[in-house]
PDB file of C-alpha atoms in Angstrom:
ATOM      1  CA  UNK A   1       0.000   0.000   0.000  1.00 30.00           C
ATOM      2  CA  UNK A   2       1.179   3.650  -0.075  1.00 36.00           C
ATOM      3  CA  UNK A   3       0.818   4.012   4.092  1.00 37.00           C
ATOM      4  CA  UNK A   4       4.149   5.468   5.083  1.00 43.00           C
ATOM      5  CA  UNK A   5       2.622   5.558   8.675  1.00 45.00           C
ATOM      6  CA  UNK A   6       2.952   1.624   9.631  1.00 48.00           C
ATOM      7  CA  UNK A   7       2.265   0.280  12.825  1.00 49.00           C
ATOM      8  CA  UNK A   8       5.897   1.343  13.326  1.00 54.00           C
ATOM      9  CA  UNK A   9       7.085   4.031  12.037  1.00 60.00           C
ATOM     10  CA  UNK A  10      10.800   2.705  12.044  1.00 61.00           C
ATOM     11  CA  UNK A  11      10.496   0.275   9.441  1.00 59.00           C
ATOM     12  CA  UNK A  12       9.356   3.150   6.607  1.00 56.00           C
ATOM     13  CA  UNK A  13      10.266   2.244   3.260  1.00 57.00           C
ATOM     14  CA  UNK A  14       9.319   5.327   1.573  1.00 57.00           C
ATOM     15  CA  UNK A  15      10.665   4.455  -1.949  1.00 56.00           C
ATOM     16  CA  UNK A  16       7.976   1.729  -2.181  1.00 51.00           C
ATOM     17  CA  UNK A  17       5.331   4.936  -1.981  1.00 46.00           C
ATOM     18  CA  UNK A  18       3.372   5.164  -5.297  1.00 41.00           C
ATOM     19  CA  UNK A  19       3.040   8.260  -6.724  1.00 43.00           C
ATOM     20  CA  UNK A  20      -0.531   9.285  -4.330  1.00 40.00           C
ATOM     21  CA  UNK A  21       2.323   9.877  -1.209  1.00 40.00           C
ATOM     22  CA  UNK A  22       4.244  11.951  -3.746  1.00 42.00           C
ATOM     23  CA  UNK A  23       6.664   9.807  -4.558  1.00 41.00           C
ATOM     24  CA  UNK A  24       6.203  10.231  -8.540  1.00 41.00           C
ATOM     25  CA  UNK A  25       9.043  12.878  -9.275  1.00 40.00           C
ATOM     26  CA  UNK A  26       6.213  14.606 -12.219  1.00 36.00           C
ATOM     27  CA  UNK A  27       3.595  14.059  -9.531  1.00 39.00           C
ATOM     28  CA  UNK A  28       4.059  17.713  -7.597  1.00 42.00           C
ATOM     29  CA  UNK A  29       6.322  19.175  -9.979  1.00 43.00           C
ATOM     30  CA  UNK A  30       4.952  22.216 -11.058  1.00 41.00           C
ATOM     31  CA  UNK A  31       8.308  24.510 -12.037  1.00 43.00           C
ATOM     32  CA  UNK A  32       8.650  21.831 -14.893  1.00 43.00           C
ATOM     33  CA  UNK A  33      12.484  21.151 -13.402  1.00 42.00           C
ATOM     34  CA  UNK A  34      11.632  17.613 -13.189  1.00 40.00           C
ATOM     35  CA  UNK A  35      12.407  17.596  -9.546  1.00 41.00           C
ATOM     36  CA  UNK A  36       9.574  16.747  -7.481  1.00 45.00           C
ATOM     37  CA  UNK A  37       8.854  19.576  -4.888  1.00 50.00           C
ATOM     38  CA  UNK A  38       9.413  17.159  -2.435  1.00 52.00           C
ATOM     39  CA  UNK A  39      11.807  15.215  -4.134  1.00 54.00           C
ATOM     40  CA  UNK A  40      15.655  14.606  -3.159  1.00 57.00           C
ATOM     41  CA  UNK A  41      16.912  18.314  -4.659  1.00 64.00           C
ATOM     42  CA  UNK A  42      14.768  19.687  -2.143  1.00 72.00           C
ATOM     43  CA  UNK A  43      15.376  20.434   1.759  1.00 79.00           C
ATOM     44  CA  UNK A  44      12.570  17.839   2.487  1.00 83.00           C
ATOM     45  CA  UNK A  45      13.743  14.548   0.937  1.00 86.00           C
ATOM     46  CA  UNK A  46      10.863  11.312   0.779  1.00 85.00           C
ATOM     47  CA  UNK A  47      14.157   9.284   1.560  1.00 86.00           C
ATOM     48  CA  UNK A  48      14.209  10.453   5.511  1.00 89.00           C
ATOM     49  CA  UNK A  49      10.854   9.204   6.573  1.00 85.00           C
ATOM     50  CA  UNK A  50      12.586   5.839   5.720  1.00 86.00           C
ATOM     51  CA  UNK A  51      15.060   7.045   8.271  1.00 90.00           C
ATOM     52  CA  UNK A  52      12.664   7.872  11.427  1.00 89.00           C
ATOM     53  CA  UNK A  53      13.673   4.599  13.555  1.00 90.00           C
ATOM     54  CA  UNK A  54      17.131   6.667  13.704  1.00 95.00           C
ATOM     55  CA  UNK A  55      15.330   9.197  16.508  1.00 94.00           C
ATOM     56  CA  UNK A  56      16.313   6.538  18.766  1.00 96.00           C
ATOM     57  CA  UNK A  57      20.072   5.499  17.790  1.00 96.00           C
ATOM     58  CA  UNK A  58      20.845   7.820  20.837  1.00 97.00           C
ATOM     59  CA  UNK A  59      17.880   7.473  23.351  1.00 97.00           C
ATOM     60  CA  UNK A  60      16.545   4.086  22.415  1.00 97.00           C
ATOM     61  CA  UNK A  61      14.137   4.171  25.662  1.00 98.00           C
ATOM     62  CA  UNK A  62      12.600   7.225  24.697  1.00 97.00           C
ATOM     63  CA  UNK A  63      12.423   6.622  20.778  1.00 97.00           C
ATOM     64  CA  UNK A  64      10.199   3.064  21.815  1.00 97.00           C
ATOM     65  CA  UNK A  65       8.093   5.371  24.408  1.00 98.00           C
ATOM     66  CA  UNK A  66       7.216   7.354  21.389  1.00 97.00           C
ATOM     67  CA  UNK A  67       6.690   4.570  18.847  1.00 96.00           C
ATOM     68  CA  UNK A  68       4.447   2.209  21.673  1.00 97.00           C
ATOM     69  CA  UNK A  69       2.790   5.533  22.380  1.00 97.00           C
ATOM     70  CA  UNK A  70       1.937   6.334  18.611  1.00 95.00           C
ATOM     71  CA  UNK A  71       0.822   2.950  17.897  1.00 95.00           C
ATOM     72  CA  UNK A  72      -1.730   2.746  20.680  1.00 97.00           C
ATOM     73  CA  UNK A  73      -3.252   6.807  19.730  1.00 97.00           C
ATOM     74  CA  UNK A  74      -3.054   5.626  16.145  1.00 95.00           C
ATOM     75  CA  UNK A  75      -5.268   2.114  17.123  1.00 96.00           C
ATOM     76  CA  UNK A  76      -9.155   2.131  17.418  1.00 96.00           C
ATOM     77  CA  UNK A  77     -10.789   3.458  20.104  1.00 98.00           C
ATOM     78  CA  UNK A  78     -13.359   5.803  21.029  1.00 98.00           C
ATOM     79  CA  UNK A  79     -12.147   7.074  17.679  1.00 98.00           C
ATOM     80  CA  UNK A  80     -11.943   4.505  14.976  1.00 96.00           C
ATOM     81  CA  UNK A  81      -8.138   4.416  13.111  1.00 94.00           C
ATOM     82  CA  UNK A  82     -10.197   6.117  10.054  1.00 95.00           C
ATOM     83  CA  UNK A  83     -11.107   9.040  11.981  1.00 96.00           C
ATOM     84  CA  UNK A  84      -7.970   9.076  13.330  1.00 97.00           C
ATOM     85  CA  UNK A  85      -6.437   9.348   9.827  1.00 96.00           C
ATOM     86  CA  UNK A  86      -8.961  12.401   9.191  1.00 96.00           C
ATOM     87  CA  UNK A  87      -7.959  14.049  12.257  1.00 97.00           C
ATOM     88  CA  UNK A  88      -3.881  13.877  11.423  1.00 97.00           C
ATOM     89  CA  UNK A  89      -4.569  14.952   8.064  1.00 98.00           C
ATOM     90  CA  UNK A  90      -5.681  18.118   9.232  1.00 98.00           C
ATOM     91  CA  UNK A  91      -2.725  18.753  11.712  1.00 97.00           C
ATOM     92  CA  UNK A  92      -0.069  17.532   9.154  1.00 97.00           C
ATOM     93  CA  UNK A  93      -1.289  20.237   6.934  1.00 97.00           C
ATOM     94  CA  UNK A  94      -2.238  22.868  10.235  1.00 96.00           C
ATOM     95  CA  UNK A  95       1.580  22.235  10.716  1.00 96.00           C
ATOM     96  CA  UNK A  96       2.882  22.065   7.498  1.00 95.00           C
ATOM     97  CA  UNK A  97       5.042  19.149   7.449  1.00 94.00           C
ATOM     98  CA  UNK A  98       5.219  17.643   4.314  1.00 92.00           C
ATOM     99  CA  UNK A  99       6.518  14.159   5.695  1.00 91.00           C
ATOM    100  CA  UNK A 100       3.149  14.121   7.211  1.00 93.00           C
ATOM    101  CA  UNK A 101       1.121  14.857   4.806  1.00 94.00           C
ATOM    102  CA  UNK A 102       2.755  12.289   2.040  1.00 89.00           C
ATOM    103  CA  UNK A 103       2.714   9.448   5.143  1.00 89.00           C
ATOM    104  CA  UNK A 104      -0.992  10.072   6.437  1.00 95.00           C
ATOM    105  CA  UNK A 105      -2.508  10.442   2.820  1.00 94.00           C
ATOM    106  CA  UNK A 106      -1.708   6.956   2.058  1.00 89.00           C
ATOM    107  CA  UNK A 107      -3.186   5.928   5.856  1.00 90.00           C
ATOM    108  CA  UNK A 108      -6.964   8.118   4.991  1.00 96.00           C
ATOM    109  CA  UNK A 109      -6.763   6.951   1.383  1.00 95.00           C
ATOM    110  CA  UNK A 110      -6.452   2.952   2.756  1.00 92.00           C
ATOM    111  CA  UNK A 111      -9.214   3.858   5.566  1.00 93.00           C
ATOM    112  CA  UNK A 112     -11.847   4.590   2.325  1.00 95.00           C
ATOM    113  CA  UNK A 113     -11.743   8.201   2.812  1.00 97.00           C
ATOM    114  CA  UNK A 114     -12.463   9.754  -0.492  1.00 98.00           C
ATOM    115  CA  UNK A 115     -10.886  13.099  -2.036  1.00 98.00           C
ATOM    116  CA  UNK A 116     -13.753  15.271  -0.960  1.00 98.00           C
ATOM    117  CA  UNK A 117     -13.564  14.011   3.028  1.00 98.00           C
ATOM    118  CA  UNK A 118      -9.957  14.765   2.729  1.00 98.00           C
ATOM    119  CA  UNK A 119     -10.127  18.305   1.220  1.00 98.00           C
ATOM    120  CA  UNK A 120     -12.797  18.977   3.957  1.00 98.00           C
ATOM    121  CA  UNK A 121     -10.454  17.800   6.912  1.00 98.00           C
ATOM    122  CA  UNK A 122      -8.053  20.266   4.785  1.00 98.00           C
ATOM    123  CA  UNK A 123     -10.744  22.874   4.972  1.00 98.00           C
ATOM    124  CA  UNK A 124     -11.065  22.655   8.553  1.00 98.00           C
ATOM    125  CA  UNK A 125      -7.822  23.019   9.293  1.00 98.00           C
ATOM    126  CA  UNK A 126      -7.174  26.187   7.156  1.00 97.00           C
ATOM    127  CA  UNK A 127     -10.172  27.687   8.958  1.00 98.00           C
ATOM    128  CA  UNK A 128      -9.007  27.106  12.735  1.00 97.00           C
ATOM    129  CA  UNK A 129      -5.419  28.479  11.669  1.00 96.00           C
ATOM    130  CA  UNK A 130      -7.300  31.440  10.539  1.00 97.00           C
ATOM    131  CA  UNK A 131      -9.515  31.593  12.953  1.00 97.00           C
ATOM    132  CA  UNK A 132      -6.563  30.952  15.637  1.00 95.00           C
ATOM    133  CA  UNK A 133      -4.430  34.030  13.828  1.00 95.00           C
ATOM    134  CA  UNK A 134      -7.767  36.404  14.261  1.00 96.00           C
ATOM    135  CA  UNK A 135      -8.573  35.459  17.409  1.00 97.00           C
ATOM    136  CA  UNK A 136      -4.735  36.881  18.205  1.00 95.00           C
ATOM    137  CA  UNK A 137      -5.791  39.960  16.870  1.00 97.00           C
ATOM    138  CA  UNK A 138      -7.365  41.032  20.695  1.00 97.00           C
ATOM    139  CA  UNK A 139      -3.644  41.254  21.674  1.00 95.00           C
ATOM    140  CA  UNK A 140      -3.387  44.328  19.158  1.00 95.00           C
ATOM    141  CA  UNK A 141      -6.364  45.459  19.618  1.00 96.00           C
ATOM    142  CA  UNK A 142      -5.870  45.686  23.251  1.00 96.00           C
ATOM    143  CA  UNK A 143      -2.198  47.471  22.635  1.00 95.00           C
ATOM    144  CA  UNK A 144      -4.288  50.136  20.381  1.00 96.00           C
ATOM    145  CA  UNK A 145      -7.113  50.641  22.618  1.00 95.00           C
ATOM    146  CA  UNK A 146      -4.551  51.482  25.396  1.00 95.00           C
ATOM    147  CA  UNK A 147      -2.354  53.851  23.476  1.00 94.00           C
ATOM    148  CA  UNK A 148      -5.406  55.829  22.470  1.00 91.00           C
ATOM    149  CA  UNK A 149      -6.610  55.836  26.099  1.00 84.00           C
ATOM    150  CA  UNK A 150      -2.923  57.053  26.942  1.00 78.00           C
ATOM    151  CA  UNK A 151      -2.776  59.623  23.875  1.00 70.00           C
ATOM    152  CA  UNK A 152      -5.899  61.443  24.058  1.00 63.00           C
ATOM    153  CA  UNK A 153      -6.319  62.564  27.719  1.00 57.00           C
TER     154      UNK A 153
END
């Protein structure tokens, strides 16, 4: 399958990612270089998801904390694993890491989600970031309303 988020995430072999998880070097290339925009001439290279396992080659405790503690948020719960999937679409793109985003569309895509369920999770998450930079605007606003109280008596 095109999952790049197995059960555990050190044995990633993201070369065997069809072109859906952006592994196709035409697939996102839109500067007509032929270099994917995610490809290996960029600073995000496919090629070191594969190398994840390595967070632990210096704190192997803590690296299999965070893999037995990823597998058991990732399993069904109250949340089924497909829902899941919908949910870490959304903060992939929220946080803009495009390892995430090429791992977990394989995941939604194998869960059934369709296209339009994953553009909506997309959706969702655009709106909170903008509604999250707005609501940041009351800090300004705050800093202007004082000034003026300062300024005009």
């Amino acid at each position: 399958g095109c999952d790049l988020r197995p059960m555990d995430p050190r044995r990633v072999d993201p070369d065997a990612a069809p072109a859906c998880c952006g592994n196709s070097e035409s697939a996102s290339d839109s500067s007509g270089s032929g270099k994917a925009d995610h490809g290996e001439g960029s600073y995000y290279r496919r090629s070191d998801l594969g190398r994840f396992g390595e967070i632990g080659r210096r704190t192997p405790a803590l690296a299999e904390s965070f893999f037995d503690y990823y597998g058991k948020v990732m399993a069904d719960g109250s949340l089924t694993s497909r829902e899941k999937s919908l949910i870490a679409l959304a903060v992939a793109h929220a946080l803009k890491c495009p390892y995430c985003i090429d791992s977990i569309s394989g995941s939604c895509l194998q869960s059934g989600l369709s296209e339009e369920e994953m553009m909506e999770a997309v959706h969702v998450a655009g709106a909170m970031a903008a509604g999250v930079t707005l609501v940041h605007s009351t800090q300004m606003l705050g800093h202007i309303d004082r000034s003026a109280g300062e300024s005009c008596c």
